[in-house]
Coordinates of C-alpha atoms in Angstrom, one line a residue:
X174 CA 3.6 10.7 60.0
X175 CA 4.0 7.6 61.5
X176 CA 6.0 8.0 64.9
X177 CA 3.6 11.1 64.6
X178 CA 0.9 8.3 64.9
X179 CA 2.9 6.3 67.3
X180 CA 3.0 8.7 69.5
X181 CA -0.8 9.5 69.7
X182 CA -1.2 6.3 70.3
X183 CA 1.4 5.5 73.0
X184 CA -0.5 9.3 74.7
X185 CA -3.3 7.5 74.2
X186 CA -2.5 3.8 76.1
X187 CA -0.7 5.8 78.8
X188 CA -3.5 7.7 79.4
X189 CA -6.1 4.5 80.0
X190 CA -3.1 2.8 82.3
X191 CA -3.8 6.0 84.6
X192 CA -7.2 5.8 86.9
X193 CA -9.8 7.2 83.9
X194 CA -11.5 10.0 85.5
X195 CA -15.2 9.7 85.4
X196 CA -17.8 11.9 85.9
X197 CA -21.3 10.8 86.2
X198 CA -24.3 12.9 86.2
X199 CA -27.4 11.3 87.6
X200 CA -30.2 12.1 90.2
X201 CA -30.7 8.7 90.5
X202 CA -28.9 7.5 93.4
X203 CA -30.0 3.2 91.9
X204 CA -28.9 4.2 88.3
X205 CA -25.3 5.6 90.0
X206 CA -24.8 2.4 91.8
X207 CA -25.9 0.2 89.1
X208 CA -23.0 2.2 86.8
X209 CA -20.5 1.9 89.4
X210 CA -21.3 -1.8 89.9
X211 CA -20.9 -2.1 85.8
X212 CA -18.3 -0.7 85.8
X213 CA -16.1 -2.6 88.7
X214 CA -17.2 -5.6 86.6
X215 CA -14.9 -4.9 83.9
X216 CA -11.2 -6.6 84.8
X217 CA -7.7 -4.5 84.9
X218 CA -9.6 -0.9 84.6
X219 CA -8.8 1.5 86.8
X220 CA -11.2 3.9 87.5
X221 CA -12.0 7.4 89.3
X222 CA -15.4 8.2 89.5
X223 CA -16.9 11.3 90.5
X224 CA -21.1 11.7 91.0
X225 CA -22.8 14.6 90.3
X226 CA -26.5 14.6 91.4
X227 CA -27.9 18.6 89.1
X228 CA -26.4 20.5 86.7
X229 CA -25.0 22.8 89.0
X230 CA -23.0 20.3 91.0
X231 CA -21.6 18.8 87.4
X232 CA -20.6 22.3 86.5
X233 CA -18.8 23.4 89.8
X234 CA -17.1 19.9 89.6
X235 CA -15.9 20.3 86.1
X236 CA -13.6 23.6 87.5
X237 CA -11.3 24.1 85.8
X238 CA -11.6 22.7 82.1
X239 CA -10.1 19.1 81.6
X240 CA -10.8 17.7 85.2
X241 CA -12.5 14.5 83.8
X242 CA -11.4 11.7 80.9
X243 CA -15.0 10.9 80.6
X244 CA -19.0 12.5 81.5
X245 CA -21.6 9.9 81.8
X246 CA -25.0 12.1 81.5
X247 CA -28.4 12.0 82.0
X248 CA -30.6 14.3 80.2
X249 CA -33.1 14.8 83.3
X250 CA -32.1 16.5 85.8
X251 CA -33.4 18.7 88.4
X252 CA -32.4 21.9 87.6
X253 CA -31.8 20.6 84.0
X254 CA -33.7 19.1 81.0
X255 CA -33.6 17.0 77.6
X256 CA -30.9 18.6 75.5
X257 CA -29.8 21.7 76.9
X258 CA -28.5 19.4 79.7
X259 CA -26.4 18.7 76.8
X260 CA -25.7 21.8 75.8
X261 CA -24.8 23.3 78.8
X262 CA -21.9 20.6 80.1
X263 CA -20.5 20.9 76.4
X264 CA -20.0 24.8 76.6
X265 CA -18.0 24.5 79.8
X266 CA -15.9 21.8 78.6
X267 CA -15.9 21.1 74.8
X268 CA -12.8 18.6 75.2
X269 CA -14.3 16.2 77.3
X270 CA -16.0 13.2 76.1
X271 CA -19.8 13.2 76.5
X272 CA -22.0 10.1 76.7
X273 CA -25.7 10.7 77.1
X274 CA -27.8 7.5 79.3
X275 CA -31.6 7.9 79.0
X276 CA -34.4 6.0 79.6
X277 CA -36.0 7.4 76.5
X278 CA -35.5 5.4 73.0
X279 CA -36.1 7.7 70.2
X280 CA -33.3 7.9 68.1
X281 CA -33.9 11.8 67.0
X282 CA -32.7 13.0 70.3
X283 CA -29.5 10.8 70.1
X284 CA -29.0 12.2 67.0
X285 CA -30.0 15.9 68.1
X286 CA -27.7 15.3 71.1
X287 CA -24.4 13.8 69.3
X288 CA -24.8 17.1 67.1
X289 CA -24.4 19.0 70.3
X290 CA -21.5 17.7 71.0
X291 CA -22.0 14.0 72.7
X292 CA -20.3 11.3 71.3
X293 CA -22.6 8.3 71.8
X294 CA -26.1 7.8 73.4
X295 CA -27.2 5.0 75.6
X296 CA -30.2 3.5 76.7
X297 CA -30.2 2.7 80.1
X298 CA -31.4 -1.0 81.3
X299 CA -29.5 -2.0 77.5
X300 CA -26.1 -2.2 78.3
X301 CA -24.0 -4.2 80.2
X302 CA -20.3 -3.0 81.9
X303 CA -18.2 -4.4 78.8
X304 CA -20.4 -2.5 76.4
X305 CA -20.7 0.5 78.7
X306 CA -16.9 0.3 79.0
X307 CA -16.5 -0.4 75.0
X308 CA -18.4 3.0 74.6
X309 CA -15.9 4.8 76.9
X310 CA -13.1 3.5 74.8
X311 CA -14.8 4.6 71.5
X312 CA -15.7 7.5 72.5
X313 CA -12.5 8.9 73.8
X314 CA -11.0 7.9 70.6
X315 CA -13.6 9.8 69.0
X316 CA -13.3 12.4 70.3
X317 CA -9.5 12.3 70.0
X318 CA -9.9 11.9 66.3
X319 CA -11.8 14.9 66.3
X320 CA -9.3 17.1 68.4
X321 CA -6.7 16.0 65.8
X322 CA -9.0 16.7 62.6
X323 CA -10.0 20.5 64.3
X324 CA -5.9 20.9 65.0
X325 CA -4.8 19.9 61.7
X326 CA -8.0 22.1 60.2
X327 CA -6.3 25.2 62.2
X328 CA -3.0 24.1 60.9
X329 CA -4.3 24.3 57.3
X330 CA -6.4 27.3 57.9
X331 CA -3.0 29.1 59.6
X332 CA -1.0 27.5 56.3
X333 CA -3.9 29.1 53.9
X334 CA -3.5 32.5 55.7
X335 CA 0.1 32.7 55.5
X336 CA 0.0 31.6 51.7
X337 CA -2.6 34.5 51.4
X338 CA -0.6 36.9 53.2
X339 CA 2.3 35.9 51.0
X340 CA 0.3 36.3 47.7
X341 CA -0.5 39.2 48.6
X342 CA 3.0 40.8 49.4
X343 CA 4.5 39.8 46.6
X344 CA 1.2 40.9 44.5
X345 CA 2.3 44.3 46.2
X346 CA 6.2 43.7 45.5
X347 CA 5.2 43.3 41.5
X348 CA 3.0 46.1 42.0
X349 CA 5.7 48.7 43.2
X350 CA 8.5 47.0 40.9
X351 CA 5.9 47.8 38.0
X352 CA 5.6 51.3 38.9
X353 CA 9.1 51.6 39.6
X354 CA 10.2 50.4 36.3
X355 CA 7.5 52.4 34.7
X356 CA 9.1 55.5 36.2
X357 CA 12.4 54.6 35.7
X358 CA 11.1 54.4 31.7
X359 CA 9.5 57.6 32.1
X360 CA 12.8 59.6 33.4
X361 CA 14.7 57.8 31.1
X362 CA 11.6 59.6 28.5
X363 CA 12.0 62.7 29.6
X364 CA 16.5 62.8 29.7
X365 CA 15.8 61.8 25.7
X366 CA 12.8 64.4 25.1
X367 CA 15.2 67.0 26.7
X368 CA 18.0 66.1 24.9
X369 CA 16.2 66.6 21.3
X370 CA 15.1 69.4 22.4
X371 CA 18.3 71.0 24.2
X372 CA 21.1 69.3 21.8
X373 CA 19.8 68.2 18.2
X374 CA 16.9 70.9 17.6
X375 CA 19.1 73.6 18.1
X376 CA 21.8 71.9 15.9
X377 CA 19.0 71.7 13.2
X378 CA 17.5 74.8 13.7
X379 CA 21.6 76.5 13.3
X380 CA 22.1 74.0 10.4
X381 CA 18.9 75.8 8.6
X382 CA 20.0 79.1 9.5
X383 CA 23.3 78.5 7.9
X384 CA 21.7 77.0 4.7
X385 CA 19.0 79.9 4.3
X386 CA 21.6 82.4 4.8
X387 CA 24.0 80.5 2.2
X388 CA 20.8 80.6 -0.2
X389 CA 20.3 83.8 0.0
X390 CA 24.4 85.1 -0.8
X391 CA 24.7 82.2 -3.3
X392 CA 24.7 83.7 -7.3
X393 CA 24.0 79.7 -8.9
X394 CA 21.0 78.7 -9.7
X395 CA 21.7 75.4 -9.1
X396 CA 23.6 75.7 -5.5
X397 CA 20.5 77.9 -4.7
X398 CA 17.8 74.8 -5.3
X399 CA 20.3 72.7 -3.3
X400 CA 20.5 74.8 -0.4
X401 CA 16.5 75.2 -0.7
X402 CA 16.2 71.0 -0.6
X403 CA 18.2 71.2 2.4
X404 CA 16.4 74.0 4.5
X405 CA 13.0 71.4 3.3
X406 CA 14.9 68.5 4.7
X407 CA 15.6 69.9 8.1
X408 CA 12.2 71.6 8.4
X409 CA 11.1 67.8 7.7
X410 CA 14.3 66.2 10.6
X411 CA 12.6 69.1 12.8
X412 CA 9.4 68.3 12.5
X413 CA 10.0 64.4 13.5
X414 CA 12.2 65.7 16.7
X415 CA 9.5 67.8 17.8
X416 CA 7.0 64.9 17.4
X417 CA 9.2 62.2 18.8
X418 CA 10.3 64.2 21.8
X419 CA 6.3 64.7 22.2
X420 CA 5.8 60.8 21.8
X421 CA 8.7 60.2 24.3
X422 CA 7.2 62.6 27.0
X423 CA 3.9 64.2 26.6
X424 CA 4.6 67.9 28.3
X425 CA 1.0 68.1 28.5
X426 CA 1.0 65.3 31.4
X427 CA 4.0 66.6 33.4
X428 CA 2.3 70.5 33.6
X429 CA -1.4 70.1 33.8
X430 CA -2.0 66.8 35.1
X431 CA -3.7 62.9 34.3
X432 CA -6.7 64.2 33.2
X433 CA -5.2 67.0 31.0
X434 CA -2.4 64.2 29.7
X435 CA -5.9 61.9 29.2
X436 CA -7.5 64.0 27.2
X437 CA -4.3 65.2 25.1
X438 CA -4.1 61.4 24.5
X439 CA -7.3 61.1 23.0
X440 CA -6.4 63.8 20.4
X441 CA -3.5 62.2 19.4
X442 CA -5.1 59.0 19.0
X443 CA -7.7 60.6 16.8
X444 CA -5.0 62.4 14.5
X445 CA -2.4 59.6 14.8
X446 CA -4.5 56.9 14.2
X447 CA -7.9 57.6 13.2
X448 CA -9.2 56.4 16.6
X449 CA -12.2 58.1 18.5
X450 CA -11.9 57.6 21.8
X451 CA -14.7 58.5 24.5
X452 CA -12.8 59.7 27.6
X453 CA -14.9 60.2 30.8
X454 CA -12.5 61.5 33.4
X455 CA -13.2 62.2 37.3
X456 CA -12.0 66.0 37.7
X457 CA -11.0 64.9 41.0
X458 CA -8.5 62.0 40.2
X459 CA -5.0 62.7 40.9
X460 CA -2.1 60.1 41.1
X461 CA -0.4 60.1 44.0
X462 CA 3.1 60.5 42.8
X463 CA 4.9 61.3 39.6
X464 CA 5.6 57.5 38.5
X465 CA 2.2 56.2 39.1
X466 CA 0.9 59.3 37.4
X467 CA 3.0 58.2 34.1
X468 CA 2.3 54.0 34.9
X469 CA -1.5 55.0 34.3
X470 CA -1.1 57.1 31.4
X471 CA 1.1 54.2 29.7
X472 CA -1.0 51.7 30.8
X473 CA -4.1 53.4 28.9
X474 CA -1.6 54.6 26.2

């Protein structure tokens, strides 16, 4: 930060060691010679000036942008009045310092005009060349403060942006990992329903087949009831396959859809748990893949 400062300010001395270009805008051709004459008072300054007599001439003269260190302006001009005289010069060249001299003494258009971009406002016949001068110096480095403060504003509103953009790609990174992960749980769902319902209900269901047909050959009472209490506990270990492999993977949401797999939820929650749930459903909702289909449907699960 500080050779960064150091450095504006070396610019800034090397630039006044140069001749400061000067453009002054005035019909007046005593009020030009009395600035010039202010002006050569002031010791080891090295100046260029530059006269423009209208607005027109000031305008053509500041072609191209940057052509001058310093305007000198007077609000009344011929083809050019009070603050749009102003207005106008700042449009073409917003980097250029502006200092307004006028005869008039009200201090709401000197305000009026440094909102419009000038950076001090004299009153002619009050100033002297050191004061003029001291106002040139000022105002340069007033305006060079505000070129920094608009530079290092861009730099924070580029550095704001970026953060933004940032935020949101990595919102959308979690977003997709969520999804991913919820489908990754969901096919990891599904191998489990499958394999209840391909591997240990058919072991269960043969297990009971064996036990009723052992019931029904056995001749003791006793073996009979045991076999019986068997076929009831399987019934029971089928039962809890067939509503864990429905807890693990709804079918209901992979064949008829969201809103089908929405509604089926609500049942359950009513019969599970007790839990009346109002479900208002747009017919014409779809996911738009199979993960974020079953990220929703855990989500409101």
């Amino acid at each position: 930060v500080v050779v960064a400062i150091l450095q504006d300010r070396g610019e800034a001395i090397a630039e006044l060691r140069h001749p400061l270009r000067v453009l002054i805008v005035e019909d007046n051709p005593g009020d030009v010679v009395l600035l010039r004459h202010m002006l050569a008072g002031v010791p080891g300054e090295s100046l260029d000036l530059t006269r423009a007599a209208t607005i027109a001439e000031a305008l053509e003269a500041m072609e191209p942008v940057e052509t001058f260190d310093m305007i000198l302006l007077d609000l009344d001009l011929p083809d050019s009045r009070g603050l749009d005289t102003v207005r106008r010069v700042h449009d073409v060249d917003g980097d250029a310092p502006i200092i307004v001299l006028t005869g008039h003494e009200g201090t709401t258009l000197g305000v009026e005009a440094v909102r419009l971009g000038a950076q001090d406002y004299l009153v002619k016949g009050r100033i002297d060349g050191w004061g003029l001068w001291r106002a040139i110096r000022y105002a340069m480095e007033r305006k060079r403060s505000e070129k920094a403060m608009l530079a290092l504003m861009d730099t924070l509103e580029q550095r704001v942006a970026e953060r933004t953009a940032e935020a949101v790609r990595r919102a959308e990174q979690i977003r997709a990992l969520a999804v991913e992960l919820t489908g990754a749980e969901q096919r990891e769902r599904r191998r489990l329903a499958h394999l209840l319902h391909d591997h240990l209900q058919q072991l269960l269901v043969a297990i009971r087949m064996r036990a009723n047909g052992a019931r029904g050959r056995a001749a003791d009472e006793a073996l009979r009831r045991a076999l019986g209490d068997i076929d009831q506990l399987v019934g029971e270990s089928l039962d809890a396959t067939r509503e864990l492999m429905v807890d693990l993977s709804p079918p209901v949401l992979e064949r008829s859809g969201l809103a089908a797999g929405m509604a089926w939820l609500a049942e359950w929650m009513r019969t599970k748990h007790g839990l009346e749930v109002h479900l208002d459903v747009d017919p014409d909702a779809q996911a738009d893949s199979p993960d974020l289909k079953a990220f929703i449907f855990r989500t409101a699960r």
